[in-house]
mmCIF file of C-alpha atoms in Angstrom:
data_model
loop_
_atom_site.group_PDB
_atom_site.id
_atom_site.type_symbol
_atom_site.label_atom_id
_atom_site.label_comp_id
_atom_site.label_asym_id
_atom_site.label_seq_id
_atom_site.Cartn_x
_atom_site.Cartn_y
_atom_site.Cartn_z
ATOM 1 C CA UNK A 1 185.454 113.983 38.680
ATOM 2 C CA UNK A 2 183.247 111.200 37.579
ATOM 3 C CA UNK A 3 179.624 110.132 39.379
ATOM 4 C CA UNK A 4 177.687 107.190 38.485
ATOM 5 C CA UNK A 5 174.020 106.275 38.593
ATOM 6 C CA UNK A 6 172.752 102.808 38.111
ATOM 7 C CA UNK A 7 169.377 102.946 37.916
ATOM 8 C CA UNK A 8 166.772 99.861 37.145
ATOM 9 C CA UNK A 9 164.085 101.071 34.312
ATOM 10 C CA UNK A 10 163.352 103.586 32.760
ATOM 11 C CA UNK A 11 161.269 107.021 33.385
ATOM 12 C CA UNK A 12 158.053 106.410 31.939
ATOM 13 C CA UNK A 13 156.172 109.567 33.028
ATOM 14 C CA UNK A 14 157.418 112.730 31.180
ATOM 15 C CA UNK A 15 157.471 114.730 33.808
ATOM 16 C CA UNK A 16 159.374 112.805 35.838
ATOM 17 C CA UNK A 17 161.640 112.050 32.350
ATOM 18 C CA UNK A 18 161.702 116.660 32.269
ATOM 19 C CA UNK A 19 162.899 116.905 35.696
ATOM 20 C CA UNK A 20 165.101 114.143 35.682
ATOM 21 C CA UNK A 21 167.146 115.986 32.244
ATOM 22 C CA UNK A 22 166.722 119.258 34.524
ATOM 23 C CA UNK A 23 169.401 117.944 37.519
ATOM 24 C CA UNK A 24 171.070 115.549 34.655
ATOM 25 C CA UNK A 25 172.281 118.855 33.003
ATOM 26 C CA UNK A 26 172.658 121.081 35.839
ATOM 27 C CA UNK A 27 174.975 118.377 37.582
ATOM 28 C CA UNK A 28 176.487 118.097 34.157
ATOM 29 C CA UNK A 29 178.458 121.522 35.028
ATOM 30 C CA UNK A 30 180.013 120.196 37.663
ATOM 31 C CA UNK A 31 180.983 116.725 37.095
ATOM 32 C CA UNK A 32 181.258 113.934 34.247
ATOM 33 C CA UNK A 33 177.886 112.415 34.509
ATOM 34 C CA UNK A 34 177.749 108.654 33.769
ATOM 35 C CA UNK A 35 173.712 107.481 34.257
ATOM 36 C CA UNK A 36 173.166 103.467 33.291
ATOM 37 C CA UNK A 37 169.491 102.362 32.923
ATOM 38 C CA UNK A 38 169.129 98.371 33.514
ATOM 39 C CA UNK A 39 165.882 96.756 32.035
ATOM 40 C CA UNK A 40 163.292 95.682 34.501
ATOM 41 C CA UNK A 41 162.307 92.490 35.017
ATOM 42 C CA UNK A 42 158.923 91.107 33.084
ATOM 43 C CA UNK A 43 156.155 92.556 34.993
ATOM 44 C CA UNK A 44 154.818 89.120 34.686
ATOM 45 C CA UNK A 45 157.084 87.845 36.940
ATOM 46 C CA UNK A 46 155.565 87.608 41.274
ATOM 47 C CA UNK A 47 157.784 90.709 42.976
ATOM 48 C CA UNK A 48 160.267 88.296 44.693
ATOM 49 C CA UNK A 49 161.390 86.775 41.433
ATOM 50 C CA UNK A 50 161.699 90.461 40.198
ATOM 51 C CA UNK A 51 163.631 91.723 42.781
ATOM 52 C CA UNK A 52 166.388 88.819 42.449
ATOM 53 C CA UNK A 53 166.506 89.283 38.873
ATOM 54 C CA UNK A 54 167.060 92.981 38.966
ATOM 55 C CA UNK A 55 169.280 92.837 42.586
ATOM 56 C CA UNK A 56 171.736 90.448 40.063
ATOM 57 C CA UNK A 57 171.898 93.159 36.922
ATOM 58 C CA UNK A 58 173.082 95.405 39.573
ATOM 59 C CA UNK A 59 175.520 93.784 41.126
ATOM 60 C CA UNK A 60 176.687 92.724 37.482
ATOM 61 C CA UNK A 61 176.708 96.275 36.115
ATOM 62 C CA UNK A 62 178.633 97.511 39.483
ATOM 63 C CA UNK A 63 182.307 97.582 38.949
ATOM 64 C CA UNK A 64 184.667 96.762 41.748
ATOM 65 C CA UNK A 65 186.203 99.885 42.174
ATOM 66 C CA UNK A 66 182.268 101.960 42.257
ATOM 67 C CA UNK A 67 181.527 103.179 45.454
ATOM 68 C CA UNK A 68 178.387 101.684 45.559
ATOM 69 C CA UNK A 69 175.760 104.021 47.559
ATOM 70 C CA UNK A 70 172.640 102.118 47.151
ATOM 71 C CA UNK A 71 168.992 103.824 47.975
ATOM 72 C CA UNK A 72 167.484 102.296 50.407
ATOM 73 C CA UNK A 73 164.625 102.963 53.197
ATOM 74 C CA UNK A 74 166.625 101.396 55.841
ATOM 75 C CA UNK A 75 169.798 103.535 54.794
ATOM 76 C CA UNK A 76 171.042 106.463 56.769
ATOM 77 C CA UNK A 77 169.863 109.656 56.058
ATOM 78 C CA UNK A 78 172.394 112.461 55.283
ATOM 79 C CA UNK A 79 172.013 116.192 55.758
ATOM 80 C CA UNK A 80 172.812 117.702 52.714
ATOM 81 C CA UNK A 81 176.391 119.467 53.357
ATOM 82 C CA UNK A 82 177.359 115.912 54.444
ATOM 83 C CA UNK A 83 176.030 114.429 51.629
ATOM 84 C CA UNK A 84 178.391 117.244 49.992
ATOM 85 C CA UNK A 85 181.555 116.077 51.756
ATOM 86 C CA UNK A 86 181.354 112.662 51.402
ATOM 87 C CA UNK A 87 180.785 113.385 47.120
ATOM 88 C CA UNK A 88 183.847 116.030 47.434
ATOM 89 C CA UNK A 89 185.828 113.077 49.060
ATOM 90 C CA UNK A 90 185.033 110.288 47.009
ATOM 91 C CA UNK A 91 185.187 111.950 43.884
ATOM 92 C CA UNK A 92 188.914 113.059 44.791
ATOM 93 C CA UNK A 93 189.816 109.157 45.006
ATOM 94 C CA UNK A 94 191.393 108.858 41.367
ATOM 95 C CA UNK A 95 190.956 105.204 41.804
ATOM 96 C CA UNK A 96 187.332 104.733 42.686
ATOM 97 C CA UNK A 97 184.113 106.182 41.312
ATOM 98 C CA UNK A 98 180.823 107.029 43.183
ATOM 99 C CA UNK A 99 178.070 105.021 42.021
ATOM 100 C CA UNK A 100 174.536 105.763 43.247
ATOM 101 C CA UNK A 101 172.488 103.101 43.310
ATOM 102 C CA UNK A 102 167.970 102.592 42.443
ATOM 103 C CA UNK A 103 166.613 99.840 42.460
ATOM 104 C CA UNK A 104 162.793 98.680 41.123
ATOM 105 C CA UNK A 105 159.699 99.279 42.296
ATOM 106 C CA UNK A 106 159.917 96.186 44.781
ATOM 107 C CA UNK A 107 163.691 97.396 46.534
ATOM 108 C CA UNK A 108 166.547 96.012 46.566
ATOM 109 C CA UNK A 109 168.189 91.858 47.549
ATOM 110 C CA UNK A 110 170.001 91.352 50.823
ATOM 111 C CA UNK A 111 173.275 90.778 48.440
ATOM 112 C CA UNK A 112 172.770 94.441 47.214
ATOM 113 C CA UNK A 113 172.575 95.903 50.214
ATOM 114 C CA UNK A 114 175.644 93.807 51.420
ATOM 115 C CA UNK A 115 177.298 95.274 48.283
ATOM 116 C CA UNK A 116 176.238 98.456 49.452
ATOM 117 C CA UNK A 117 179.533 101.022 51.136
ATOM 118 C CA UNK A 118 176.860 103.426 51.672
ATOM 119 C CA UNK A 119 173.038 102.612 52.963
ATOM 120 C CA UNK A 120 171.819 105.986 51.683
ATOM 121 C CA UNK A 121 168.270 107.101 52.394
ATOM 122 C CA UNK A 122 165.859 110.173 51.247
ATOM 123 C CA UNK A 123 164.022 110.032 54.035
ATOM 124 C CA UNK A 124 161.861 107.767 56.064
ATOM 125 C CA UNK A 125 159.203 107.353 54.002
ATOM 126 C CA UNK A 126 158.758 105.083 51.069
ATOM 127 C CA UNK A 127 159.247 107.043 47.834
ATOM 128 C CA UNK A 128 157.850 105.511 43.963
ATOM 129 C CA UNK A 129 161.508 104.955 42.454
ATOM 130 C CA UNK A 130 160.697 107.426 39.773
ATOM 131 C CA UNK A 131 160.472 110.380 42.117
ATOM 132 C CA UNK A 132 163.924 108.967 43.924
ATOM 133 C CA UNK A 133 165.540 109.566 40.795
ATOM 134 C CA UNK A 134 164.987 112.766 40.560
ATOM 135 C CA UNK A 135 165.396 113.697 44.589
ATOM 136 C CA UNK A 136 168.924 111.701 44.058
ATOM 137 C CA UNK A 137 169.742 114.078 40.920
ATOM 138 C CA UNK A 138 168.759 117.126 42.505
ATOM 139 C CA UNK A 139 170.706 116.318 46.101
ATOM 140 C CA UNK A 140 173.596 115.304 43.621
ATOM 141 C CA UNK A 141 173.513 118.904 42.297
ATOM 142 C CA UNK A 142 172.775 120.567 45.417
ATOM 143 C CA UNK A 143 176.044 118.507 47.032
ATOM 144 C CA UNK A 144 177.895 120.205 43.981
ATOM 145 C CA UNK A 145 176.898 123.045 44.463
ATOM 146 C CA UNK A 146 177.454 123.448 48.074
ATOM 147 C CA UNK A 147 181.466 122.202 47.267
ATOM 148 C CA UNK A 148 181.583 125.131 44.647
ATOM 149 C CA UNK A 149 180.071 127.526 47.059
ATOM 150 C CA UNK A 150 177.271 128.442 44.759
ATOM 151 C CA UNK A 151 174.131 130.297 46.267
ATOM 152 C CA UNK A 152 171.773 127.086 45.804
ATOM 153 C CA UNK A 153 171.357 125.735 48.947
ATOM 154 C CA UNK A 154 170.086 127.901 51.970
ATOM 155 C CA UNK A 155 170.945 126.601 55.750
#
């Protein structure tokens, strides 16, 4: 049961880098963990020019048969147990792969999104995509653990 993450940059804080390895392990128990880390565009470059350049690495580095569940604000937000279903279902599809999807500081392209089978948001608020990472890793393991029936989560 394999999960993706496609993720643009790197963590540079350590604490976020700690808590990110926290859920990355964790989540390790219950499923074969695949996390890529694009390069960000030069910082150099104005925020529109970034976002195009990153939005095409990810659409590069998605394969055809990912289910590509891409973070977004405007995405629909999931209660947790359904976020759990819809991982138990997808990553019972032999065929496909769940492949979660953060962008760059500046969001996503419109060709992302349109990439996207799943509009997933973390809320309505606008969250640094540092912290997203690790809210995505530790709703990833809280899904997993939910489907095993472990104690974690409390309705």
């Amino acid at each position: 049961m394999r999960v993706k993450c496609l993720f643009v940059g790197k963590l540079k804080e350590p604490f976020f880098r700690d808590a990110a390895e926290h859920y990355v392990k964790k989540l390790g128990h219950f499923h074969k963990l695949e996390i890529v880390e694009l390069k960000d565009a030069p910082s150099k470059l104005p925020p529109e020019e970034k976002r195009q350049r990153e939005g095409r690495a990810l659409l590069d580095a998605l394969d055809p048969k990912d289910i590509a569940v891409i973070l977004d604000e405007r995405g629909k937000e999931l209660p947790s147990r359904t976020l759990a279903a819809n991982l138990q279902r997808w990553t019972e599809d032999p065929g496909r792969t769940p492949c979660f999807v953060i962008g760059g500081p500046f969001g996503h392209t419109d060709e992302v999104r349109k990439r996207a089978d799943l509009l997933f948001a973390l809320g309505k608020a606008t969250w640094p995509h540092e912290l997203c990472r690790v809210m995505l890793l530790e709703q990833l393991y809280r899904a997993a653990s939910i489907n095993r029936g472990l104690p974690y989560h409390h309705d």
